[in-house]
Short mmCIF file of C-alpha atoms in Angstrom, two decimals:
data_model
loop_
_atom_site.label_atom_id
_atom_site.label_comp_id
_atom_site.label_asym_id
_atom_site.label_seq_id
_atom_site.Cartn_x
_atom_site.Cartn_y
_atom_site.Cartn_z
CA UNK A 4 14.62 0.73 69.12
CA UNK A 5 14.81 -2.84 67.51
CA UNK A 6 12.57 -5.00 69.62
CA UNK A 7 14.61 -7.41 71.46
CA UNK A 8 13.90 -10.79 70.62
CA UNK A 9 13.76 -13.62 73.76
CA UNK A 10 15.33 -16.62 72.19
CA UNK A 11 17.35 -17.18 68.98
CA UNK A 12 14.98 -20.64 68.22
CA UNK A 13 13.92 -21.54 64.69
CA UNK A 14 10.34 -21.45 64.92
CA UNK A 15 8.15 -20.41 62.14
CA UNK A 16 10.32 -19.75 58.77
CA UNK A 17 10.12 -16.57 57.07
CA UNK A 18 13.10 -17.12 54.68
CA UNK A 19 12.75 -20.29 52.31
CA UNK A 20 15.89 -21.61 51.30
CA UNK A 21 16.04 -22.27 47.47
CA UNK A 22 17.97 -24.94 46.41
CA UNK A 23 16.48 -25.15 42.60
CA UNK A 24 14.55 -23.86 40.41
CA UNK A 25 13.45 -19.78 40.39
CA UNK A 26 16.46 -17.85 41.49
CA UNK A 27 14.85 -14.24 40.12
CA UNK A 28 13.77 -13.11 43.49
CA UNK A 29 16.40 -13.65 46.09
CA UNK A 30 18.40 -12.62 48.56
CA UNK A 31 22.18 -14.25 48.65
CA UNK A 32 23.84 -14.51 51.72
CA UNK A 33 27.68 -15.04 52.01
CA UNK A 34 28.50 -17.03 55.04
CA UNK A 35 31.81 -16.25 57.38
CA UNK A 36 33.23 -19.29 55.71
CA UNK A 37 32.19 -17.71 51.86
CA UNK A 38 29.77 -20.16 51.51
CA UNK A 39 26.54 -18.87 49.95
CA UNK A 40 23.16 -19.27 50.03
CA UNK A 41 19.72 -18.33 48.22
CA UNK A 42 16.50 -17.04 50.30
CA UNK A 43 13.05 -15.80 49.40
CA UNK A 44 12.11 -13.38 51.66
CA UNK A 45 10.44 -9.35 51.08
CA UNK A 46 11.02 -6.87 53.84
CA UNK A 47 12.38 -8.80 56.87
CA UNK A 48 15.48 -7.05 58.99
CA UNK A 49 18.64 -7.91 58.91
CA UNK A 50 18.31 -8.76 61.96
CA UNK A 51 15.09 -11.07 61.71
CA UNK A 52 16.75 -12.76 59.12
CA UNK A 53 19.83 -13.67 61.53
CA UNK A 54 17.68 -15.00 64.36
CA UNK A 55 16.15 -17.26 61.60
CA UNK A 56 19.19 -18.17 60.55
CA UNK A 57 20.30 -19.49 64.59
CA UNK A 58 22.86 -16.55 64.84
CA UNK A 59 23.47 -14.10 67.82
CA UNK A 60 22.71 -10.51 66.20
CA UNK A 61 25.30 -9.14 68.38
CA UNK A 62 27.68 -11.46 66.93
CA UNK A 63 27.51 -11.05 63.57
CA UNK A 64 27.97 -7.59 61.25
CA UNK A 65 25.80 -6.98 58.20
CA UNK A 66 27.04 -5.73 54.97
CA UNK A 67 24.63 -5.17 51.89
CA UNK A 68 26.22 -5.05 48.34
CA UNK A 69 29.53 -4.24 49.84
CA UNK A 70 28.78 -1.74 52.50
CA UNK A 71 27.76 -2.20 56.27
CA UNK A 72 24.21 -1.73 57.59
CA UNK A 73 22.79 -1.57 60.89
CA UNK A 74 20.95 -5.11 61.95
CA UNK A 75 16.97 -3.08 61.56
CA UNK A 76 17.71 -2.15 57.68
CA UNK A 77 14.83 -3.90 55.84
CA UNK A 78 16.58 -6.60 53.12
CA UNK A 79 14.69 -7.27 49.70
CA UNK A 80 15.34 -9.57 46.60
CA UNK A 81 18.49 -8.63 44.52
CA UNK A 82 20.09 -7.96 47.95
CA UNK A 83 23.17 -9.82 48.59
CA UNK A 84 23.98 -10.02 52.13
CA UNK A 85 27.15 -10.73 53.73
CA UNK A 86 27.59 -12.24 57.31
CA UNK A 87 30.79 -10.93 59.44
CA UNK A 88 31.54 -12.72 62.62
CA UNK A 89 32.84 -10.23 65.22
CA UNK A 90 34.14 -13.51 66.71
CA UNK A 91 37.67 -14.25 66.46
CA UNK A 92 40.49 -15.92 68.12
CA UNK A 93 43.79 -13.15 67.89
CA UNK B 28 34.98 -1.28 53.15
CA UNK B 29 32.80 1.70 53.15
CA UNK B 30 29.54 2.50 55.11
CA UNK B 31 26.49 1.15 52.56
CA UNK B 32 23.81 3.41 52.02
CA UNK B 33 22.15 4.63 48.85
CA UNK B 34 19.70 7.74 48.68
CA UNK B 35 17.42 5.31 47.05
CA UNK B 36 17.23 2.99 49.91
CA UNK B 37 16.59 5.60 52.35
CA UNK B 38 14.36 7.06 49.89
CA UNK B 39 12.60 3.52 50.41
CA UNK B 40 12.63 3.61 53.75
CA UNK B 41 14.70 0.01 53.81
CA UNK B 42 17.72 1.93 55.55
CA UNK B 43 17.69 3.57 58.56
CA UNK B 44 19.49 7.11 58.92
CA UNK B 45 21.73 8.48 61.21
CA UNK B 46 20.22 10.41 64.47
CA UNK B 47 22.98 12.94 63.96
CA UNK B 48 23.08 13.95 60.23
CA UNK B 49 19.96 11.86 59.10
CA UNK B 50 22.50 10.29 56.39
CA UNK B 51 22.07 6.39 55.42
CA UNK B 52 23.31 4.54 59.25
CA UNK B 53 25.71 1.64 59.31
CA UNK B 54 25.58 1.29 62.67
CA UNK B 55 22.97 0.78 65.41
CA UNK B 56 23.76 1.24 69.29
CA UNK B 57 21.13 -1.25 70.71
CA UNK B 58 22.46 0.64 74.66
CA UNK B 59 21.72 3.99 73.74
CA UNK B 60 19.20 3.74 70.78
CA UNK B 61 21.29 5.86 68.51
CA UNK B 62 21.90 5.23 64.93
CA UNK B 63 25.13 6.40 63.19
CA UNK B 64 26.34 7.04 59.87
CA UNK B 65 29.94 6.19 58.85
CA UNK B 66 31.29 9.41 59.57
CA UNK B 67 29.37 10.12 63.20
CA UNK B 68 30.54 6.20 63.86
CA UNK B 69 33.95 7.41 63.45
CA UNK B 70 33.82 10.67 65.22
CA UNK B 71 32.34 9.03 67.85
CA UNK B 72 34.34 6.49 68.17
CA UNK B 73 37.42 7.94 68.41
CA UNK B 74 35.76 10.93 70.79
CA UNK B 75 35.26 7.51 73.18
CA UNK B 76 38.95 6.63 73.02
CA UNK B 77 40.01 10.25 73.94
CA UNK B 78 37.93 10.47 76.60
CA UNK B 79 38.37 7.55 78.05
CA UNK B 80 42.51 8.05 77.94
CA UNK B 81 41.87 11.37 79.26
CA UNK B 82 39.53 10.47 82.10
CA UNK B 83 41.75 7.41 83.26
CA UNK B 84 45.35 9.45 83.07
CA UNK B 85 46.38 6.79 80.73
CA UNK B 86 48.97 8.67 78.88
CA UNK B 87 50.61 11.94 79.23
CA UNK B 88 53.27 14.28 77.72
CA UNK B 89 56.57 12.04 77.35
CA UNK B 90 55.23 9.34 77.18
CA UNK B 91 56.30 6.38 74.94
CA UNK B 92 53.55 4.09 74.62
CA UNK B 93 54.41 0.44 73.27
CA UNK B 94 51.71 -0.51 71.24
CA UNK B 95 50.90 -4.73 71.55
CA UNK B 96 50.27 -5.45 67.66
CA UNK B 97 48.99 -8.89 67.18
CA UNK B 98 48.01 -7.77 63.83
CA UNK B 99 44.08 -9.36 64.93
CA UNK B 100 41.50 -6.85 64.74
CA UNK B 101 41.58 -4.97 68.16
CA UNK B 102 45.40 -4.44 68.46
CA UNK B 103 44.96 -3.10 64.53
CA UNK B 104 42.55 -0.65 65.95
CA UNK B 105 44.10 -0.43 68.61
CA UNK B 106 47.37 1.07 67.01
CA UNK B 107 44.93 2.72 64.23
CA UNK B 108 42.90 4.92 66.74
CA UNK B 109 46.24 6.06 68.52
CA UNK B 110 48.33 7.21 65.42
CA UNK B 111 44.90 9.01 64.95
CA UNK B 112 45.06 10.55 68.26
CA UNK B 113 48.60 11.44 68.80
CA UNK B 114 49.62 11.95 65.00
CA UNK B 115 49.58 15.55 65.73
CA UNK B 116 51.10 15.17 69.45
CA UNK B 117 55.05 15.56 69.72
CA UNK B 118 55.12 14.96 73.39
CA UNK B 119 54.00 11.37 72.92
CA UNK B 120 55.17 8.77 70.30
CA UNK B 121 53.95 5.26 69.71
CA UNK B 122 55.89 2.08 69.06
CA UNK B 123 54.60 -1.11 68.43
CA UNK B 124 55.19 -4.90 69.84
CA UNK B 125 54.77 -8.20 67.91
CA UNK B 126 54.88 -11.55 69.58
CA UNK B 127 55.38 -14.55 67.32
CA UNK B 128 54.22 -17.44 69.84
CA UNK B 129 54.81 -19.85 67.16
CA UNK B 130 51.19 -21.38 66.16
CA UNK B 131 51.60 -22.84 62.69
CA UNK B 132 48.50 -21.55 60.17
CA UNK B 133 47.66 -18.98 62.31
CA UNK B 134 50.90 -16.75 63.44
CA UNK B 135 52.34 -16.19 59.58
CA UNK B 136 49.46 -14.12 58.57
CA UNK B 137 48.69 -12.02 61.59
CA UNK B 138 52.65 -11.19 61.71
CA UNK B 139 52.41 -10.08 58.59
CA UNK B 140 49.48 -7.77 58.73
CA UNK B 141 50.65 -6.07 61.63
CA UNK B 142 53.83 -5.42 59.57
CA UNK B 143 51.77 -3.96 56.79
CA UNK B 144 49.81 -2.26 59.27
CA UNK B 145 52.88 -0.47 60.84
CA UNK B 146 54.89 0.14 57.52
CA UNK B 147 51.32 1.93 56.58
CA UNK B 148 51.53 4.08 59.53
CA UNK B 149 55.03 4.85 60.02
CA UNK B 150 54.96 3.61 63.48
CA UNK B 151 58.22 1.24 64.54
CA UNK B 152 57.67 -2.05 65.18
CA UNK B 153 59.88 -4.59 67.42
CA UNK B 154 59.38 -8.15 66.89
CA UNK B 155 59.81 -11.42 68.84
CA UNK B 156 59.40 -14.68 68.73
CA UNK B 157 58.89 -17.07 71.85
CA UNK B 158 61.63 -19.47 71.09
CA UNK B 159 63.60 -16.02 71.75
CA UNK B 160 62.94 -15.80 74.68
CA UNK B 161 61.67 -19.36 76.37
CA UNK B 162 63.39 -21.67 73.75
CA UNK B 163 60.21 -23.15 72.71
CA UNK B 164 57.26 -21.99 70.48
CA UNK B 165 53.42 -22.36 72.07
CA UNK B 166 52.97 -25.26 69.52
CA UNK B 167 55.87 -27.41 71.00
CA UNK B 168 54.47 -26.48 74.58
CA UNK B 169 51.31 -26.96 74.74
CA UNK B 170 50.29 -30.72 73.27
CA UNK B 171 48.90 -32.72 76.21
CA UNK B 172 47.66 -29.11 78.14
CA UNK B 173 45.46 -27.81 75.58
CA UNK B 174 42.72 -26.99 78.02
CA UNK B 175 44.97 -24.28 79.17
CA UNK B 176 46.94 -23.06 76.14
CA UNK B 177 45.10 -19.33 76.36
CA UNK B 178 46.47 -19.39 79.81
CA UNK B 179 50.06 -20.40 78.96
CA UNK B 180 50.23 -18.26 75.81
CA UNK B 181 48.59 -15.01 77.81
CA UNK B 182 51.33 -15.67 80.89
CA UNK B 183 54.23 -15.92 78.45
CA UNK B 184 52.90 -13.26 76.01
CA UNK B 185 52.40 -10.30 78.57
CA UNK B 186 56.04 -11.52 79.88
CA UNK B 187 57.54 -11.44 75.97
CA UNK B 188 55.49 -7.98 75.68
CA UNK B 189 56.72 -6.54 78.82
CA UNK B 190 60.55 -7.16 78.04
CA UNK B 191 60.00 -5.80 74.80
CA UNK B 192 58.28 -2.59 76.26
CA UNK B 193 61.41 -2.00 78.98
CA UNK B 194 63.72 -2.79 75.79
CA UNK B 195 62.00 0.43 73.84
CA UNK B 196 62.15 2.84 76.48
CA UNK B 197 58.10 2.82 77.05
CA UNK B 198 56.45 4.43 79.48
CA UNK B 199 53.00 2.59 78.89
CA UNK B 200 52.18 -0.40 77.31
CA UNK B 201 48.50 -0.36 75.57
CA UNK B 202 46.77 -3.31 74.52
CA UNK B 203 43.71 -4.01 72.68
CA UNK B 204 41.00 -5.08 74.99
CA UNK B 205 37.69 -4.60 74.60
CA UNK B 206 34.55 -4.37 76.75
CA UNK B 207 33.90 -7.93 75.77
CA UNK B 208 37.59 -8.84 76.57
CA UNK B 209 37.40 -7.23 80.24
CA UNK B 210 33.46 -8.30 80.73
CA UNK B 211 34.61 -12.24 79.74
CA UNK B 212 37.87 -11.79 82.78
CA UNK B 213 35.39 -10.49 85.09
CA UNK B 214 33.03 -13.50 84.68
CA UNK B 215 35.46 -16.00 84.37
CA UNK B 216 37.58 -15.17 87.69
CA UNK B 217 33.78 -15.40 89.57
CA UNK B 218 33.59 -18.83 87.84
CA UNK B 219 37.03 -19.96 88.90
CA UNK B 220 36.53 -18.47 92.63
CA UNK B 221 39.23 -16.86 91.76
CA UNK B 222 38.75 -13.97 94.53
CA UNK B 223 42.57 -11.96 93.91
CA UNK B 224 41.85 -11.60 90.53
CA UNK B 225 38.49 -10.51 90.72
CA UNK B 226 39.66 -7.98 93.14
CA UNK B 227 42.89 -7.07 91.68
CA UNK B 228 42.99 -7.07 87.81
CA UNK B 229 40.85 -5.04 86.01
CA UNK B 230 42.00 -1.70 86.48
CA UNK B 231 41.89 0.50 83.36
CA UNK B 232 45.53 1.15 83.98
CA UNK B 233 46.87 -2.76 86.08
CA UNK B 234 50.12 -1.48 88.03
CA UNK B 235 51.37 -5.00 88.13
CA UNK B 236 54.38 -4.67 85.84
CA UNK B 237 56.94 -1.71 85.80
CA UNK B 238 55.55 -0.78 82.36
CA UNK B 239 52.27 0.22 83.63
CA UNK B 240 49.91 -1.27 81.26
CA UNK B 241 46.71 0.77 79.56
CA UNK B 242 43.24 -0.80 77.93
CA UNK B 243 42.04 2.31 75.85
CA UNK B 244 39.37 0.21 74.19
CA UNK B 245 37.77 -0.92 77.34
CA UNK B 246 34.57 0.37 77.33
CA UNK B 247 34.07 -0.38 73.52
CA UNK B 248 32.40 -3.75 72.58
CA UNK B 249 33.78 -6.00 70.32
CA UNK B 250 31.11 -5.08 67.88
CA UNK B 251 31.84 -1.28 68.04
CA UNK B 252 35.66 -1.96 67.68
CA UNK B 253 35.17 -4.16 64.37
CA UNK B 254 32.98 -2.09 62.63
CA UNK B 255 35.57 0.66 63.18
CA UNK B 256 37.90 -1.47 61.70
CA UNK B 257 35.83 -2.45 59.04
CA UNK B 258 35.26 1.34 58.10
CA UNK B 259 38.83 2.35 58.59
CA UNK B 260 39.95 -0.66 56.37
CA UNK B 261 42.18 -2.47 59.21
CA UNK B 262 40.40 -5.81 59.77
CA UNK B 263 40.90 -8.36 57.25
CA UNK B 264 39.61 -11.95 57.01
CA UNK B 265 42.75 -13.57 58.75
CA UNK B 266 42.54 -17.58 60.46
CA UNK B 267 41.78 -18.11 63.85
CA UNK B 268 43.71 -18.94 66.45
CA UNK B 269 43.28 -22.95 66.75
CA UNK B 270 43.21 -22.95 70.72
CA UNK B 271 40.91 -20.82 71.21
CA UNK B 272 38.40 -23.36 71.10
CA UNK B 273 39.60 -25.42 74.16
CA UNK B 274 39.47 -22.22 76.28
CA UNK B 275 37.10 -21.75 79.03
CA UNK B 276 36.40 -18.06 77.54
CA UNK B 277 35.07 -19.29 74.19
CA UNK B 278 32.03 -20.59 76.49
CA UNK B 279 31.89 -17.46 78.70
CA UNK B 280 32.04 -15.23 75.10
CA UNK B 281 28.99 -17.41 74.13
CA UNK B 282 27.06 -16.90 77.16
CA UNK B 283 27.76 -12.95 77.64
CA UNK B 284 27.29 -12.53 73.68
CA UNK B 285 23.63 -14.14 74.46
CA UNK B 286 23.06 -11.80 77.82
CA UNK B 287 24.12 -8.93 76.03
CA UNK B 288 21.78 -9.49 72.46
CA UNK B 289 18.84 -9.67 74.98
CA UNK B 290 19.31 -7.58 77.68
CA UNK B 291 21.97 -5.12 75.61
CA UNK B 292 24.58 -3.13 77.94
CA UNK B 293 24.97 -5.76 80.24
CA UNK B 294 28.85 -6.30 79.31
CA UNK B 295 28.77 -2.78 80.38
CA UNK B 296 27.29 -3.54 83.59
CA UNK B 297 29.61 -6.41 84.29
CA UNK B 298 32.68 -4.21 83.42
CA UNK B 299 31.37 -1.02 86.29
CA UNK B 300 30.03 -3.70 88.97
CA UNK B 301 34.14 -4.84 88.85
CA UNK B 302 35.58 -1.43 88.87
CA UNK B 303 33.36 -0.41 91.85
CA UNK B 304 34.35 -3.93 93.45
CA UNK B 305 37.95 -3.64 92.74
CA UNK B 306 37.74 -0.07 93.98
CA UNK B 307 36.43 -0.48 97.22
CA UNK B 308 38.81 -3.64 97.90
CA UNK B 309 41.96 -1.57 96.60
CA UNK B 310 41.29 1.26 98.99
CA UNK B 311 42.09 -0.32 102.04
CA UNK B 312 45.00 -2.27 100.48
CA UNK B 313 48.78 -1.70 100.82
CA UNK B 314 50.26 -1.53 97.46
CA UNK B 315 53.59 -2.51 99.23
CA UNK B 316 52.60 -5.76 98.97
CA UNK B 317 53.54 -6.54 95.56
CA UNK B 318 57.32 -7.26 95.59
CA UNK B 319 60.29 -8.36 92.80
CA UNK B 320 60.02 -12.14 91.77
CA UNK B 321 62.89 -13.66 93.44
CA UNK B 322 64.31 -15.61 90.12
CA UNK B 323 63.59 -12.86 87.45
CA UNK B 324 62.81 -9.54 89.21
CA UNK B 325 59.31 -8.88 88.19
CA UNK B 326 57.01 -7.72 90.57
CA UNK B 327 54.82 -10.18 92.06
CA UNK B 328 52.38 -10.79 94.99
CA UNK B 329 53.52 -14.03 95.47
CA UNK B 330 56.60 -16.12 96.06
CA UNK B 331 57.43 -16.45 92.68
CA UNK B 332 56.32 -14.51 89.57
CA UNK B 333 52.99 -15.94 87.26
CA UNK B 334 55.39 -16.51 84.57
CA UNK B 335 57.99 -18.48 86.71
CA UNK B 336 55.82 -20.22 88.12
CA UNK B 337 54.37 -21.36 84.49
CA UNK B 338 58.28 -21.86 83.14
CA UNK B 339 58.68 -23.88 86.08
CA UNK B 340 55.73 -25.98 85.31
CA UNK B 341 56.67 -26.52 81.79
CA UNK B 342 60.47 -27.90 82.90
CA UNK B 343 61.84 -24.14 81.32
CA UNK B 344 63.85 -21.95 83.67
CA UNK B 345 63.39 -18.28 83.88
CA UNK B 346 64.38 -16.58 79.93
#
């Protein structure tokens, strides 16, 4: 079982956003609104990497170079991640 | 899409595998600890449906069931699960309902998805737009009320859907409502006070309307239902509604989606706390007590139906 995290608050970063520079290592994430972004970061969950992020796990679905994975599948460089928001109006 | 899931990264260790078939998972059940693959997700899902029509009575041989089709995700499953279900069933056939309310950027592409949706399916679809029926779309109605434009659009929806269903011949009308969907009602009539509703509506099957009205996702979450989606290929990236923001159930669906990430199966608990509420409080009621809406002939507990009372209200007389 996934440990259950207390709070969703940005603390201590383990994903560094990279804006420039070395872009060999890293882990893209597409947004709910398509907009992308770079991270370093070896090893962390999905679901670590949401919390960082300031999103409800529950609320969002995963998907890894085109397929879904659960929120505890570890994420590594080359990855590109994809954020789903279960959240919709309808 | 399709579930994700390489024998390298399982190989690796990065993926977790399913506790039935030990295949690649794409789906963790935070409630139960139980990780599925795409197939066991499916099975299972669809196992929950059954069982939960089956357990409630909601629909039997002969039965016509209008399906409510927003073309949004849980209607799409909705209607997705139940062709699944009853594709092999002769006793029992499906048709669908589409309301058009009329919300510009919004309406056009979910109308049109649960068009493709039925066309795909073979299942009949009946649609109908609010100007129809109330000579005014939900955009022309609701500037200067926005704070209650779910409200107005839910009243004059379930009235459009209802007319539609008696117009088709159904014997049930099944809508898409999930465990979040039920779990946010709950909540919100003990924040409004509201004690008849807390008591009265959440039935898995409400009696409230001549078409007796079924929930068969109601003990899914939201999550659950769009991953099925997802896997089945019936949710698409489609706008959201624009009002939905004004509503006091955006805040609830915050609040519960918080409860539930850190203390997981408490939309659950919500949901059975109700049903053993409503339960108790129905047993020593008279159902006589619901009688036909003196203007249009729906059943009501009051003077005057919800959705007369709303027309009313808006300076529109009965449809």
């Amino acid at each position: 079982m996934v440990p259950v995290a207390k709070d969703f608050v940005f603390r201590k970063p383990m994903v560094i956003l990279i804006t420039s520079g070395e872009r060999k290592h890293v882990i893209t994430v597409i947004f709910p609104d398509k907009s992308r972004k770079e991270f370093a970061g070896e090893g962390m969950t999905g679901e670590e990497l949401l919390l960082e992020l300031g999103l409800n796990p529950y609320e969002t679905i995963l998907s890894r170079n085109g397929g879904i994975i659960p929120e505890d599948t570890r994420i590594f460089s080359g990855d590109k991640i994809r954020l789903i928001a279960i959240v919709h109006g309808g | 899409m399709a579930g994700a899931g390489t024998g390298k990264d399982a190989a690796e260790g990065s993926l977790p595998l399913c506790s039935v078939c030990g295949k690649p998972a794409v789906y963790f059940s935070r409630v139960s600890g139980t990780h599925f693959c795409d197939t066991h997700f499916l099975s299972w899902f669809e196992d929950s449906v059954r069982t939960t029509i089956r357990d409630c009575g909601m629909v039997g041989p002969g039965d016509t069931v209008a399906v409510a089709l927003s073309g949004g995700k849980d209607s799409s499953v909705l209607l997705e699960v139940l062709h699944r279900i009853f594709s092999d069933d002769t006793s029992v056939k499906l048709v669908a309902l589409t309301i058009d309310e009329g919300i510009a950027g919004y309406r056009e592409d979910t109308v049109a998805a649960a068009e493709r949706l039925a066309a795909r399916l073979r299942v009949p679809l009946r649609t109908i737009a609010f100007p129809d029926l109330f000579g005014k779309t939900l955009d022309e109605l609701v500037p200067g009320r926005e704070q209650v434009a779910c409200s107005i659009c839910g009243t004059l929806r379930r009235r459009a859907l209802t007319t539609l269903a008696r117009e088709e011949g159904a014997t049930k009308l099944a809508t898409g409502h999930c465990l979040d969907d039920e779990s946010q009602s709950a909540m919100m009539n003990y924040l409004r006070g509201d004690l008849t509703r807390t008591l009265a509506r959440l039935s898995p099957g409400a009696q409230d309307s001549f078409v007796p009205r079924i929930k068969p996702l109601r003990y899914l979450s939201e999550r659950e239902v769009v991953t099925y989606g997802m896997l089945r290929n019936v949710v698409l990236p489609l706008p959201e509604c624009p009002y939905t923001r004004f509503a006091l159930r955006a805040d609830v669906r915050k609040m519960l989606g918080t409860m539930e990430y850190r203390y997981p199966g408490t939309l659950m608990k919500i949901l059975q706390g109700q049903e053993k509420l409503s339960g108790k409080f129905s047993a020593g009621q008279d159902s006589a007590a619901v009688t036909p809406c003196p203007v249009c002939g729906e059943p009501t507990s009051g003077e005057l139906c919800a959705t007369c009372t709303l027309l009313d209200s808006l300076g529109i007389r009965k449809p």
